[in-house]
Structures are given as structure tokens and as C-alpha cells.
């Protein structure tokens, strides 16, 4: 484990206006520490399988032992409360262990999206400031090295007195300003959200979740780490979404719960290998991250044979609304103590105990939060008299491809850096599978033919992809259609 610098604490940049109410007895934040919640839940049934990662299967006792060892190794490197620890891993058991080891020490987990290029990783890590960076090899060594874990076992694993207001994780998400934003969440927000979602979906120890979303994504973090850890129940990890593999895992592991954009479920239902008996164990499907139509809801409910719910949320305000799933046209409503409102411009505003503690950049925080604690979501919405939420569009131009946000501004800036391109506008276009894909409209410079790149070749999709890759742009953000004007 090699630190880029000595770790240093980060701080929240947004003040919750109702913190006193949430912290009062019986309030949303009057909860155990994140580590205490997850550790005590695992200890209730040490022989239950909690993590499946390919051929690796960890029961509760084995998972806790790995957390002990990795936490001890981090502590030996000087990591303590408020220090940041960063890594970039595919979905794997080690990623779950790394997060929980950080929380054992009251440190801040900084999981980086596996699709981030080396250039993007360097950019976002530099914004954290001094942090310890670790690799898969570091985690494998720590988990098997037999470090003296006594310092992080016992009373620390049982403590309830930890400051739940400490930052627990930094998640990076693309925003309308172009550069990925670092979203700060505390132990309070993660514990509250895990317990709330278990109640909302009626989840118990016999449930099994299939998790293809990256654990560095808010959906992966919540539904693949904190929620199943708090109940606890089994998490089955996928390193890459492959429909046939998903169907195999659902059938073999008895998966009962899934979360994801409609893309995942449309692909499953239309796969040649799909059959009702292969998904017979599914009980609850929660779909969001992109437009969820009535037609999709009706088809998924019938073909998957389970309750299908609309879900709305974001990295900043995870899963703040969901539907009952009773009917295909049932709309999402606010969950728990969350408050939803629409301003004069029809922008949705959110306030509640699951709301993030701000951004790394205080300027981003000041733009996104009002003085009285409301978060400006950037979504246009309507809320009827019964509290039913309908999302109408985006205030800013963000393309949502398969549940992942693409900032048009970020992509436009990169393409306009090409020597043959004078101007670029990136927009989303509708796609049945992914929801939206990115299209680049470009105007060439006056130095050559209007549809020719500087090297004499046409600036087409292939040339655009080559340029974007060279500039370190993630593949999912790269335009899949190019129109030269």
C-alpha cells in the first residue's frame, strides 16, 4: 500500500438544517455507527454466505476476518478517522472488504468507477488531496498476511458511540459542469438509507441480491454493500453485465432482489435463453436510473413474475422515492422522512436524512443547495396532490445512458480540442436498450474540407472514439453517433 501523501481528513460542505431533529431519540440518525451496524448483523449468523464473487464464497465469519486484517493493515499505514483511502476495482469481494475496513477505522472510502481511465483517475484523486491509494494486490496481501488485528477487533467493532456525522464515502458522478463531482456521504446517511430500504422492500436474511452495478456507483454501494450488510443477506457480484451470466446466477443462487435501469431487464426478457423458470425466485425488482415507462413496468411485471417498482434517486439523494409496484402505472412517492417539492421553475428539490453532506468543491455545494437545506436536483418534475412524482426532464443537459450520467459539456470540451473541430454539441438520442446514447454534432475548422479531419480522414464515429480514448474519456461517455455539419 503506497500513499500518494500522508492521509488527511476531508470535511462536509453542506449543513443539514434538520440535524437536531434527525439526531433526537427515535430520529433518522439515532442509529448505531456504520461499522457496528454491519458487524453486529454479520455476527448474528456467522455461517451464512454473505458474498459470492465467482468461485469465491465468503460466510459472515470469513468476511469479518478479512475486514479485521485489512483494517489492521490500513491502520499500520497511518489511516485513522477522517482519512481518505482510494482504489479502483471491478466488482469483487475485496471491494466490499476495503469499504468495510475503512468504516472499521472511521476512515473515508473512495471507490473509483472501474471504467475511469488512468487520466480520469489521476484527475479525481488529485482533487481529494493527500490520500492512501491501494490496489487489488495490496488487499490480497493484507487479507492473508495475518496482521495483528486485535487493535481493530472487539470493542471497536461493537461501538455505537462513533460520530455518525463522519464522512464515510466519496462517490464521483458526472454533473452538468463537465468534470466529475465528488459527492460526500456520512455514516448517518448510509445507515439511515440501508435500514429504510430494507423496510420499504420488505427484505430479510433469506433474500439474495444480484449486483452488476459498480460498487463505486451509488446503486452498487447501497444495494450491494450497505443494505445487504445491514439485514444481512447475500450479495452476488457480477464484474460485467452479461445477460446469459445473469440468468445463470439468478437461477443458481436463487436471486430474489435486483436493482438497475430498464436496460438490464429488457435485455434479460428478450434474451434467447430467457424462460420464466429461470427467474422464478425473483421477488422484487427496483428499476430507475433512466426513464421507466408504463409499458416496461407492465411487461417486466408479467414476464419476470414479481413486484416491479419505479425508483427515483441520485448519488446526492439516493433512492428518495419508489412505487409500490401494485400496478404498472403506479408512480413513485417519497420514502421515509424525505421531503420533495417543486419550485416555480418546476425543478425538483429534495430534503431529508439521506441527503449527501455536499461536494468536495464548496462552489458545487453552494450552487446545488439552498440556504434552508434543499437540494436542487436538476430534474424537472411534477408532484400531484397524492404525492405521486413524475420526472419530466433535466434542467441541465445530461445524457443518461444505461443508468450512467454523461455530461454533454465534458464530452463537448474534449471533442472541441481536436485540431480539425471548430465546434461541437453533444446531445442524447433515444435508444430502446440503453435509454439514451450520445450523439456529437460537429463543425470542422476552416483548414480543410468540412467533413475531413486534420490527418485527411473523415471525422466519423471511429475517429471520434480514437480521439476521446486518447484524451482519457471513459468509453461509455464516447458518442456513438457523429454528424458533421
Short mmCIF file of C-alpha atoms in Angstrom, two decimals:
data_model
loop_
_atom_site.label_atom_id
_atom_site.label_comp_id
_atom_site.label_asym_id
_atom_site.label_seq_id
_atom_site.Cartn_x
_atom_site.Cartn_y
_atom_site.Cartn_z
CA UNK A 1 0.00 0.00 0.00
CA UNK A 2 1.66 3.14 -1.19
CA UNK A 3 0.31 6.51 -0.03
CA UNK A 4 0.42 9.32 -2.57
CA UNK A 5 0.80 11.54 0.50
CA UNK A 6 0.01 11.15 4.18
CA UNK A 7 -3.78 10.85 4.50
CA UNK A 8 -5.71 13.88 5.70
CA UNK A 9 -9.29 14.39 6.84
CA UNK A 10 -11.98 15.71 4.50
CA UNK A 11 -14.94 17.73 5.72
CA UNK A 12 -18.64 18.06 4.91
CA UNK A 13 -19.54 21.18 2.95
CA UNK A 14 -23.33 21.15 3.48
CA UNK A 15 -25.14 21.58 6.80
CA UNK A 16 -28.36 19.60 7.26
CA UNK A 17 -30.99 22.00 8.52
CA UNK A 18 -32.84 19.30 10.46
CA UNK A 19 -29.83 17.62 12.04
CA UNK A 20 -31.11 18.16 15.59
CA UNK A 21 -34.42 16.52 14.69
CA UNK A 22 -32.69 13.57 12.99
CA UNK A 23 -30.35 13.04 15.97
CA UNK A 24 -33.09 13.13 18.62
CA UNK A 25 -34.22 9.84 20.22
CA UNK A 26 -36.13 7.90 17.60
CA UNK A 27 -34.84 10.20 14.87
CA UNK A 28 -33.49 9.12 11.49
CA UNK A 29 -29.87 9.45 12.62
CA UNK A 30 -30.28 8.00 16.11
CA UNK A 31 -28.64 4.79 14.90
CA UNK A 32 -25.52 2.66 15.52
CA UNK A 33 -22.29 3.51 13.74
CA UNK A 34 -21.95 2.10 10.23
CA UNK A 35 -19.33 -0.43 11.31
CA UNK A 36 -21.31 -1.50 14.37
CA UNK A 37 -24.47 -1.98 12.28
CA UNK A 38 -22.75 -4.17 9.66
CA UNK A 39 -20.55 -6.12 12.09
CA UNK A 40 -23.32 -6.92 14.55
CA UNK A 41 -25.61 -8.01 11.71
CA UNK A 42 -22.96 -10.41 10.37
CA UNK A 43 -22.29 -11.89 13.80
CA UNK A 44 -25.91 -12.95 14.22
CA UNK A 45 -25.35 -15.85 11.81
CA UNK A 46 -21.61 -16.40 11.23
CA UNK A 47 -22.09 -19.37 8.90
CA UNK A 48 -24.43 -17.63 6.43
CA UNK A 49 -22.95 -16.87 3.00
CA UNK A 50 -22.86 -13.10 2.57
CA UNK A 51 -20.70 -12.55 -0.54
CA UNK A 52 -20.45 -14.53 -3.78
CA UNK A 53 -17.75 -13.43 -6.22
CA UNK A 54 -17.31 -16.03 -8.95
CA UNK A 55 -15.88 -19.10 -7.21
CA UNK A 56 -15.21 -17.12 -4.01
CA UNK A 57 -17.87 -17.54 -1.34
CA UNK A 58 -17.49 -15.77 2.00
CA UNK A 59 -19.62 -16.52 5.00
CA UNK A 60 -20.12 -13.87 7.68
CA UNK A 61 -17.22 -15.05 9.83
CA UNK A 62 -14.82 -15.15 6.88
CA UNK A 63 -15.89 -11.71 5.71
CA UNK A 64 -15.36 -10.22 9.17
CA UNK A 65 -11.92 -11.83 9.42
CA UNK A 66 -10.86 -10.25 6.13
CA UNK A 67 -12.16 -6.88 7.29
CA UNK A 68 -10.14 -7.28 10.52
CA UNK A 69 -6.91 -7.96 8.63
CA UNK A 70 -7.32 -5.21 6.03
CA UNK A 71 -8.32 -2.68 8.69
CA UNK A 72 -5.21 -3.60 10.68
CA UNK A 73 -3.04 -3.15 7.58
CA UNK A 74 -4.58 0.25 6.87
CA UNK A 75 -4.11 1.32 10.45
CA UNK A 76 -0.47 0.27 10.26
CA UNK A 77 -0.10 2.67 7.33
CA UNK A 78 -1.38 5.53 9.46
CA UNK A 79 -5.05 5.53 8.41
CA UNK A 80 -7.40 6.82 11.08
CA UNK A 81 -10.73 8.65 11.47
CA UNK A 82 -11.43 11.04 8.61
CA UNK A 83 -8.57 9.83 6.39
CA UNK A 84 -9.29 9.01 2.73
CA UNK A 85 -8.41 5.66 1.13
CA UNK A 86 -8.86 5.29 -2.65
CA UNK A 87 -8.92 2.30 -5.00
CA UNK A 88 -10.17 1.26 -8.43
CA UNK A 89 -11.53 -2.28 -8.54
CA UNK A 90 -14.06 -4.23 -10.53
CA UNK A 91 -16.97 -5.68 -8.55
CA UNK A 92 -15.31 -8.17 -6.23
CA UNK A 93 -15.27 -9.34 -2.63
CA UNK A 94 -12.13 -7.27 -1.99
CA UNK A 95 -14.01 -4.07 -2.83
CA UNK A 96 -16.60 -4.82 -0.14
CA UNK A 97 -13.85 -5.70 2.34
CA UNK A 98 -11.98 -2.46 1.56
CA UNK A 99 -15.05 -0.33 2.23
CA UNK A 100 -15.87 -2.07 5.47
CA UNK A 101 -12.25 -1.91 6.64
CA UNK A 102 -12.32 1.86 6.10
CA UNK A 103 -15.51 2.14 8.13
CA UNK A 104 -13.99 0.00 10.87
CA UNK A 105 -11.43 2.80 11.27
CA UNK A 106 -13.94 5.63 10.70
CA UNK A 107 -11.95 6.39 7.56
CA UNK A 108 -13.39 7.55 4.22
CA UNK A 109 -13.77 5.05 1.38
CA UNK A 110 -13.08 6.47 -2.10
CA UNK A 111 -14.06 3.75 -4.61
CA UNK A 112 -13.35 4.81 -8.20
CA UNK A 113 -15.54 3.71 -11.10
CA UNK A 114 -13.85 0.78 -12.91
CA UNK A 115 -14.48 2.43 -16.29
CA UNK A 116 -12.46 5.53 -15.35
CA UNK A 117 -9.34 5.81 -17.46
CA UNK A 118 -5.92 6.41 -15.91
CA UNK A 119 -6.25 10.09 -16.81
CA UNK A 120 -9.64 10.37 -15.08
CA UNK A 121 -8.37 8.51 -12.01
CA UNK A 122 -5.45 10.91 -11.69
CA UNK A 123 -7.79 13.90 -12.01
CA UNK A 124 -10.26 12.82 -9.37
CA UNK A 125 -7.68 11.53 -6.88
CA UNK A 126 -5.79 14.81 -7.11
CA UNK A 127 -8.97 16.59 -6.02
CA UNK A 128 -9.21 14.54 -2.83
CA UNK A 129 -5.87 15.80 -1.62
CA UNK A 130 -3.49 13.54 0.28
CA UNK A 131 -4.90 10.01 0.36
CA UNK A 132 -3.76 6.43 0.66
CA UNK A 133 -4.16 4.57 -2.64
CA UNK A 134 -4.41 0.78 -2.59
CA UNK A 135 -4.55 -1.95 -5.23
CA UNK A 136 -6.07 -5.41 -5.54
CA UNK A 137 -2.64 -6.89 -4.76
CA UNK A 138 -2.43 -4.82 -1.58
CA UNK A 139 -5.81 -6.10 -0.43
CA UNK A 140 -4.97 -9.72 -1.22
CA UNK A 141 -1.74 -9.44 0.76
CA UNK A 142 -3.41 -7.75 3.72
CA UNK A 143 -6.29 -10.22 3.85
CA UNK A 144 -3.96 -13.21 4.00
CA UNK A 145 -0.97 -11.84 5.87
CA UNK A 146 -2.25 -12.47 9.38
CA UNK A 147 -1.74 -8.91 10.58
CA UNK A 148 -2.30 -8.38 14.27
CA UNK A 149 -5.96 -7.39 14.09
CA UNK A 150 -6.54 -7.08 17.83
CA UNK A 151 -6.49 -3.29 17.62
CA UNK A 152 -9.50 -3.22 15.31
CA UNK A 153 -11.49 -6.11 16.76
CA UNK A 154 -13.58 -6.33 19.87
CA UNK A 155 -14.79 -3.08 21.33
CA UNK A 156 -14.26 -1.08 18.13
CA UNK A 157 -16.47 -3.50 16.22
CA UNK A 158 -19.19 -3.16 18.88
CA UNK A 159 -19.06 0.57 19.42
CA UNK A 160 -22.19 2.65 18.98
CA UNK A 161 -20.65 5.90 20.13
CA UNK A 162 -18.80 6.66 16.88
CA UNK A 163 -19.55 10.05 15.38
CA UNK A 164 -22.02 9.09 12.67
CA UNK A 165 -21.53 12.51 11.19
CA UNK A 166 -18.08 11.50 10.00
CA UNK A 167 -17.72 11.21 6.24
CA UNK A 168 -17.92 7.59 5.11
CA UNK A 169 -17.51 7.69 1.33
CA UNK A 170 -16.73 9.92 -1.65
CA UNK A 171 -18.56 8.93 -4.84
CA UNK A 172 -17.72 10.58 -8.15
CA UNK A 173 -20.51 11.43 -10.56
CA UNK A 174 -20.58 13.49 -13.73
CA UNK A 175 -22.55 16.70 -13.41
CA UNK A 176 -23.63 19.44 -15.76
CA UNK A 177 -20.42 21.38 -15.18
CA UNK A 178 -18.38 18.78 -17.04
CA UNK A 179 -15.86 17.43 -14.52
CA UNK A 180 -16.91 14.56 -12.22
CA UNK A 181 -18.19 15.84 -8.87
CA UNK A 182 -17.08 14.27 -5.59
CA UNK A 183 -20.23 13.57 -3.57
CA UNK A 184 -19.73 13.26 0.20
CA UNK A 185 -21.84 10.86 2.29
CA UNK A 186 -21.68 10.34 6.02
CA UNK A 187 -22.23 7.30 8.21
CA UNK A 188 -25.57 8.85 9.17
CA UNK A 189 -26.87 8.93 5.60
CA UNK A 190 -25.71 5.40 4.74
CA UNK A 191 -27.07 3.75 7.91
CA UNK A 192 -30.42 5.52 7.58
CA UNK A 193 -30.77 4.63 3.92
CA UNK A 194 -29.86 0.96 4.40
CA UNK A 195 -32.41 0.47 7.16
CA UNK A 196 -35.10 2.42 5.31
CA UNK A 197 -34.73 0.44 2.08
CA UNK A 198 -34.83 -2.89 3.92
CA UNK A 199 -38.19 -1.87 5.34
CA UNK A 200 -39.53 -0.37 2.09
CA UNK A 201 -38.76 -3.51 0.07
CA UNK A 202 -39.53 -5.97 2.87
CA UNK A 203 -36.09 -7.58 2.69
CA UNK A 204 -34.88 -10.21 5.16
CA UNK A 205 -31.99 -12.63 5.80
CA UNK A 206 -33.27 -15.13 3.23
CA UNK A 207 -33.08 -12.66 0.35
CA UNK A 208 -30.32 -12.65 -2.28
CA UNK A 209 -29.35 -9.63 -4.39
CA UNK A 210 -27.63 -9.77 -7.79
CA UNK A 211 -25.33 -6.77 -8.16
CA UNK A 212 -23.97 -5.90 -11.62
CA UNK A 213 -23.73 -2.15 -10.95
CA UNK A 214 -20.23 -0.98 -9.98
CA UNK A 215 -19.78 -0.75 -6.22
CA UNK A 216 -18.31 2.71 -6.88
CA UNK A 217 -21.78 3.74 -8.11
CA UNK A 218 -24.38 4.79 -5.53
CA UNK A 219 -26.66 1.92 -6.54
CA UNK A 220 -23.86 -0.61 -6.11
CA UNK A 221 -22.80 0.88 -2.79
CA UNK A 222 -26.31 0.96 -1.34
CA UNK A 223 -27.73 -2.27 -2.76
CA UNK A 224 -24.54 -4.32 -2.92
CA UNK A 225 -22.77 -3.29 0.32
CA UNK A 226 -24.70 -1.36 2.97
CA UNK A 227 -28.28 -2.68 2.52
CA UNK A 228 -27.38 -6.41 2.34
CA UNK A 229 -24.81 -5.90 5.09
CA UNK A 230 -27.35 -4.32 7.44
CA UNK A 231 -30.01 -7.05 7.17
CA UNK A 232 -27.83 -9.15 6.40
CA UNK A 233 -28.37 -11.16 3.23
CA UNK A 234 -26.28 -12.48 0.35
CA UNK A 235 -24.74 -10.29 -2.35
CA UNK A 236 -23.94 -11.99 -5.67
CA UNK A 237 -21.46 -9.86 -7.59
CA UNK A 238 -21.09 -9.52 -11.36
CA UNK A 239 -17.95 -7.93 -12.76
CA UNK A 240 -19.62 -7.23 -16.10
CA UNK A 241 -23.24 -7.29 -17.14
CA UNK A 242 -23.72 -10.27 -19.45
CA UNK A 243 -27.34 -11.34 -19.84
CA UNK A 244 -26.73 -15.09 -20.06
CA UNK A 245 -24.49 -14.97 -16.98
CA UNK A 246 -27.14 -13.03 -15.11
CA UNK A 247 -29.81 -15.60 -15.89
CA UNK A 248 -27.47 -18.39 -14.76
CA UNK A 249 -26.72 -16.62 -11.47
CA UNK A 250 -30.39 -15.84 -10.75
CA UNK A 251 -31.29 -19.49 -11.24
CA UNK A 252 -28.27 -20.98 -9.43
CA UNK A 253 -28.13 -18.60 -6.45
CA UNK A 254 -31.87 -18.15 -6.00
CA UNK A 255 -31.72 -14.37 -6.51
CA UNK A 256 -34.78 -12.62 -5.04
CA UNK A 257 -33.92 -8.93 -5.41
CA UNK A 258 -32.50 -6.85 -8.25
CA UNK A 259 -31.91 -3.15 -8.83
CA UNK A 260 -30.97 -1.47 -12.10
CA UNK A 261 -32.02 0.57 -15.12
CA UNK A 262 -34.61 -0.87 -17.52
CA UNK A 263 -31.69 -1.80 -19.82
CA UNK A 264 -30.80 -4.77 -17.62
CA UNK A 265 -34.29 -6.21 -17.50
CA UNK A 266 -35.17 -5.58 -21.15
CA UNK A 267 -32.01 -7.45 -22.11
CA UNK A 268 -32.97 -10.37 -19.87
CA UNK A 269 -36.55 -10.63 -21.11
CA UNK A 270 -35.50 -10.53 -24.77
CA UNK A 271 -32.56 -12.93 -24.44
CA UNK A 272 -32.89 -16.22 -26.39
CA UNK A 273 -32.14 -18.11 -23.16
CA UNK A 274 -34.86 -16.43 -21.13
CA UNK A 275 -37.52 -18.66 -19.58
CA UNK A 276 -39.88 -17.95 -16.67
CA UNK A 277 -38.49 -20.80 -14.57
CA UNK A 278 -35.01 -19.24 -14.69
CA UNK A 279 -36.22 -16.13 -12.83
CA UNK A 280 -38.82 -17.85 -10.65
CA UNK A 281 -37.08 -16.84 -7.40
CA UNK A 282 -37.22 -13.10 -8.18
CA UNK A 283 -39.47 -11.33 -5.69
CA UNK A 284 -38.70 -7.61 -6.00
CA UNK A 285 -37.21 -5.60 -8.89
CA UNK A 286 -36.47 -1.90 -8.40
CA UNK A 287 -35.79 -0.01 -11.62
CA UNK A 288 -34.55 3.55 -12.10
CA UNK A 289 -31.58 5.49 -13.39
CA UNK A 290 -33.35 6.10 -16.70
CA UNK A 291 -36.91 6.53 -17.96
CA UNK A 292 -39.21 3.79 -16.62
CA UNK A 293 -42.27 3.61 -18.87
CA UNK A 294 -45.66 2.09 -18.11
CA UNK A 295 -45.08 -0.36 -20.96
CA UNK A 296 -41.81 -1.55 -19.40
CA UNK A 297 -43.45 -1.89 -15.99
CA UNK A 298 -46.28 -3.99 -17.40
CA UNK A 299 -44.00 -6.26 -19.44
CA UNK A 300 -41.49 -6.74 -16.62
CA UNK A 301 -44.18 -7.49 -14.03
CA UNK A 302 -45.72 -10.15 -16.25
CA UNK A 303 -42.59 -11.79 -17.66
CA UNK A 304 -40.45 -11.67 -14.51
CA UNK A 305 -43.39 -12.71 -12.35
CA UNK A 306 -42.53 -10.41 -9.45
CA UNK A 307 -43.18 -6.98 -7.95
CA UNK A 308 -41.56 -4.32 -10.17
CA UNK A 309 -41.08 -0.84 -8.71
CA UNK A 310 -40.21 2.55 -10.15
CA UNK A 311 -37.36 4.11 -8.20
CA UNK A 312 -36.03 7.64 -8.26
CA UNK A 313 -32.82 8.94 -6.72
CA UNK A 314 -29.31 10.18 -7.40
CA UNK A 315 -25.83 9.96 -5.99
CA UNK A 316 -26.57 13.04 -3.89
CA UNK A 317 -30.00 11.83 -2.73
CA UNK A 318 -30.12 8.04 -3.10
CA UNK A 319 -33.49 6.33 -3.57
CA UNK A 320 -35.71 9.09 -2.26
CA UNK A 321 -38.86 7.80 -3.95
CA UNK A 322 -40.28 4.49 -5.09
CA UNK A 323 -43.59 3.00 -6.15
CA UNK A 324 -45.47 0.12 -4.58
CA UNK A 325 -45.34 -1.99 -7.72
CA UNK A 326 -49.03 -2.82 -7.34
CA UNK A 327 -49.85 -1.59 -10.86
CA UNK A 328 -47.82 -0.74 -13.96
CA UNK A 329 -48.79 2.94 -13.84
CA UNK A 330 -48.16 3.41 -10.13
CA UNK A 331 -45.92 6.44 -9.61
CA UNK A 332 -43.04 6.84 -7.18
CA UNK A 333 -43.64 8.62 -3.86
CA UNK A 334 -41.26 9.97 -1.23
CA UNK A 335 -39.78 7.43 1.20
CA UNK A 336 -39.46 7.78 4.96
CA UNK A 337 -38.54 11.24 6.23
CA UNK A 338 -37.62 12.56 2.78
CA UNK A 339 -39.31 15.76 1.62
CA UNK A 340 -39.94 16.51 -2.06
CA UNK A 341 -41.04 19.86 -3.50
CA UNK A 342 -41.19 21.58 -6.88
CA UNK A 343 -40.16 25.22 -7.25
CA UNK A 344 -41.59 27.89 -9.55
CA UNK A 345 -39.41 26.67 -12.43
CA UNK A 346 -40.64 23.05 -11.93
CA UNK A 347 -37.25 21.93 -10.63
CA UNK A 348 -37.46 19.13 -8.06
CA UNK A 349 -35.99 19.96 -4.66
CA UNK A 350 -35.13 17.37 -2.04
CA UNK A 351 -34.52 17.50 1.69
CA UNK A 352 -34.07 14.56 4.05
CA UNK A 353 -31.74 12.43 6.20
CA UNK A 354 -30.34 10.53 3.18
CA UNK A 355 -29.11 13.72 1.54
CA UNK A 356 -25.36 13.93 0.98
CA UNK A 357 -23.09 16.22 3.02
CA UNK A 358 -22.16 18.24 -0.04
CA UNK A 359 -19.39 18.06 -2.63
CA UNK A 360 -15.63 18.16 -2.49
CA UNK A 361 -15.83 21.55 -4.19
CA UNK A 362 -17.64 24.03 -1.96
CA UNK A 363 -18.62 26.04 -5.04
CA UNK A 364 -20.56 23.00 -6.31
CA UNK A 365 -22.24 22.73 -2.92
CA UNK A 366 -23.26 26.39 -2.92
CA UNK A 367 -24.82 26.01 -6.37
CA UNK A 368 -26.71 22.82 -5.51
CA UNK A 369 -28.05 23.60 -2.02
CA UNK A 370 -30.33 26.38 -0.83
CA UNK A 371 -29.78 28.25 2.43
CA UNK A 372 -32.65 26.36 4.04
CA UNK A 373 -31.22 22.93 3.23
CA UNK A 374 -32.97 21.94 0.00
CA UNK A 375 -31.01 20.15 -2.73
CA UNK A 376 -31.61 21.37 -6.27
CA UNK A 377 -31.85 18.09 -8.18
CA UNK A 378 -31.58 19.50 -11.70
CA UNK A 379 -34.62 17.43 -12.67
CA UNK A 380 -37.87 18.93 -13.91
CA UNK A 381 -40.79 17.27 -12.15
CA UNK A 382 -44.41 17.42 -11.09
CA UNK A 383 -45.94 16.20 -7.82
CA UNK A 384 -49.69 15.69 -7.65
CA UNK A 385 -51.97 16.02 -4.64
CA UNK A 386 -51.37 12.39 -3.65
CA UNK A 387 -47.59 12.87 -3.66
CA UNK A 388 -47.01 11.00 -6.91
CA UNK A 389 -43.74 12.09 -8.51
CA UNK A 390 -43.30 12.39 -12.28
CA UNK A 391 -39.92 13.30 -13.77
CA UNK A 392 -40.34 15.48 -16.85
CA UNK A 393 -36.74 16.09 -17.95
CA UNK A 394 -33.48 17.75 -16.97
CA UNK A 395 -32.72 21.38 -16.26
CA UNK A 396 -29.18 20.77 -17.49
CA UNK A 397 -28.20 18.75 -20.50
CA UNK A 398 -27.18 15.40 -19.03
CA UNK A 399 -27.43 12.22 -21.08
CA UNK A 400 -28.39 9.10 -19.10
CA UNK A 401 -27.03 6.01 -20.86
CA UNK A 402 -27.99 2.75 -19.19
CA UNK A 403 -28.20 4.41 -15.80
CA UNK A 404 -24.85 6.24 -16.12
CA UNK A 405 -24.73 10.02 -16.40
CA UNK A 406 -22.82 11.58 -19.29
CA UNK A 407 -22.09 15.28 -19.06
CA UNK A 408 -22.56 16.80 -22.52
CA UNK A 409 -20.29 19.69 -21.52
CA UNK A 410 -17.41 17.37 -20.62
CA UNK A 411 -17.61 15.46 -23.93
CA UNK A 412 -18.03 18.65 -25.98
CA UNK A 413 -14.90 20.18 -24.44
CA UNK A 414 -12.85 17.11 -25.30
CA UNK A 415 -14.04 16.89 -28.91
CA UNK A 416 -13.50 20.62 -29.47
CA UNK A 417 -9.87 20.02 -28.51
CA UNK A 418 -9.41 18.06 -31.76
CA UNK A 419 -7.42 20.15 -34.28
CA UNK A 420 -9.98 19.54 -37.03
CA UNK A 421 -13.07 20.50 -34.98
CA UNK A 422 -14.22 24.09 -34.61
CA UNK A 423 -17.41 23.47 -32.65
CA UNK A 424 -19.22 20.55 -31.10
CA UNK A 425 -22.62 19.99 -29.49
CA UNK A 426 -23.38 16.69 -27.78
CA UNK A 427 -26.98 15.61 -27.25
CA UNK A 428 -28.76 12.42 -26.28
CA UNK A 429 -30.90 10.39 -28.64
CA UNK A 430 -33.48 7.83 -27.64
CA UNK A 431 -32.50 4.18 -27.63
CA UNK A 432 -34.73 1.22 -26.71
CA UNK A 433 -31.96 -0.68 -24.95
CA UNK A 434 -29.84 1.99 -23.22
CA UNK A 435 -32.47 4.69 -22.77
CA UNK A 436 -30.20 7.29 -24.38
CA UNK A 437 -26.94 7.35 -26.29
CA UNK A 438 -24.69 10.32 -27.07
CA UNK A 439 -24.55 11.98 -30.49
CA UNK A 440 -21.93 14.60 -31.43
CA UNK A 441 -22.79 17.30 -33.95
CA UNK A 442 -19.51 18.83 -35.13
CA UNK A 443 -18.38 21.71 -37.32
CA UNK A 444 -14.89 21.34 -38.82
CA UNK A 445 -12.24 24.05 -38.85
CA UNK A 446 -11.67 26.13 -41.98
CA UNK A 447 -8.31 24.49 -42.58
CA UNK A 448 -9.72 21.70 -44.69
CA UNK A 449 -12.87 20.16 -46.09
CA UNK A 450 -15.79 20.46 -43.69
CA UNK A 451 -16.05 16.72 -43.18
CA UNK A 452 -12.33 15.87 -43.04
CA UNK A 453 -10.09 15.57 -40.00
CA UNK A 454 -6.62 17.10 -39.82
CA UNK A 455 -4.94 13.88 -40.93
CA UNK A 456 -7.08 13.64 -44.05
CA UNK A 457 -9.50 11.08 -42.66
CA UNK A 458 -13.19 11.63 -42.04
CA UNK A 459 -14.14 12.62 -38.50
CA UNK A 460 -16.58 9.76 -38.03
CA UNK A 461 -17.53 7.57 -35.09
CA UNK A 462 -14.23 5.66 -35.24
CA UNK A 463 -12.13 8.84 -35.38
CA UNK A 464 -14.16 10.35 -32.56
CA UNK A 465 -13.69 7.24 -30.41
CA UNK A 466 -9.95 7.22 -31.06
CA UNK A 467 -9.62 10.89 -30.07
CA UNK A 468 -11.77 10.53 -26.95
CA UNK A 469 -9.81 7.48 -25.81
CA UNK A 470 -6.53 9.33 -26.30
CA UNK A 471 -7.85 12.14 -24.08
CA UNK A 472 -8.77 9.69 -21.32
CA UNK A 473 -12.56 9.82 -21.71
CA UNK A 474 -14.40 6.73 -20.45
CA UNK A 475 -15.78 4.55 -23.21
CA UNK A 476 -19.43 4.81 -22.07
CA UNK A 477 -19.24 8.61 -22.43
CA UNK A 478 -17.94 8.50 -26.03
CA UNK A 479 -20.51 9.50 -28.69
CA UNK A 480 -21.96 6.58 -30.63
CA UNK A 481 -23.15 8.78 -33.50
CA UNK A 482 -21.30 11.64 -35.19
CA UNK A 483 -22.93 14.10 -37.58
CA UNK A 484 -20.67 16.58 -39.40
CA UNK A 485 -22.30 19.92 -40.25
#
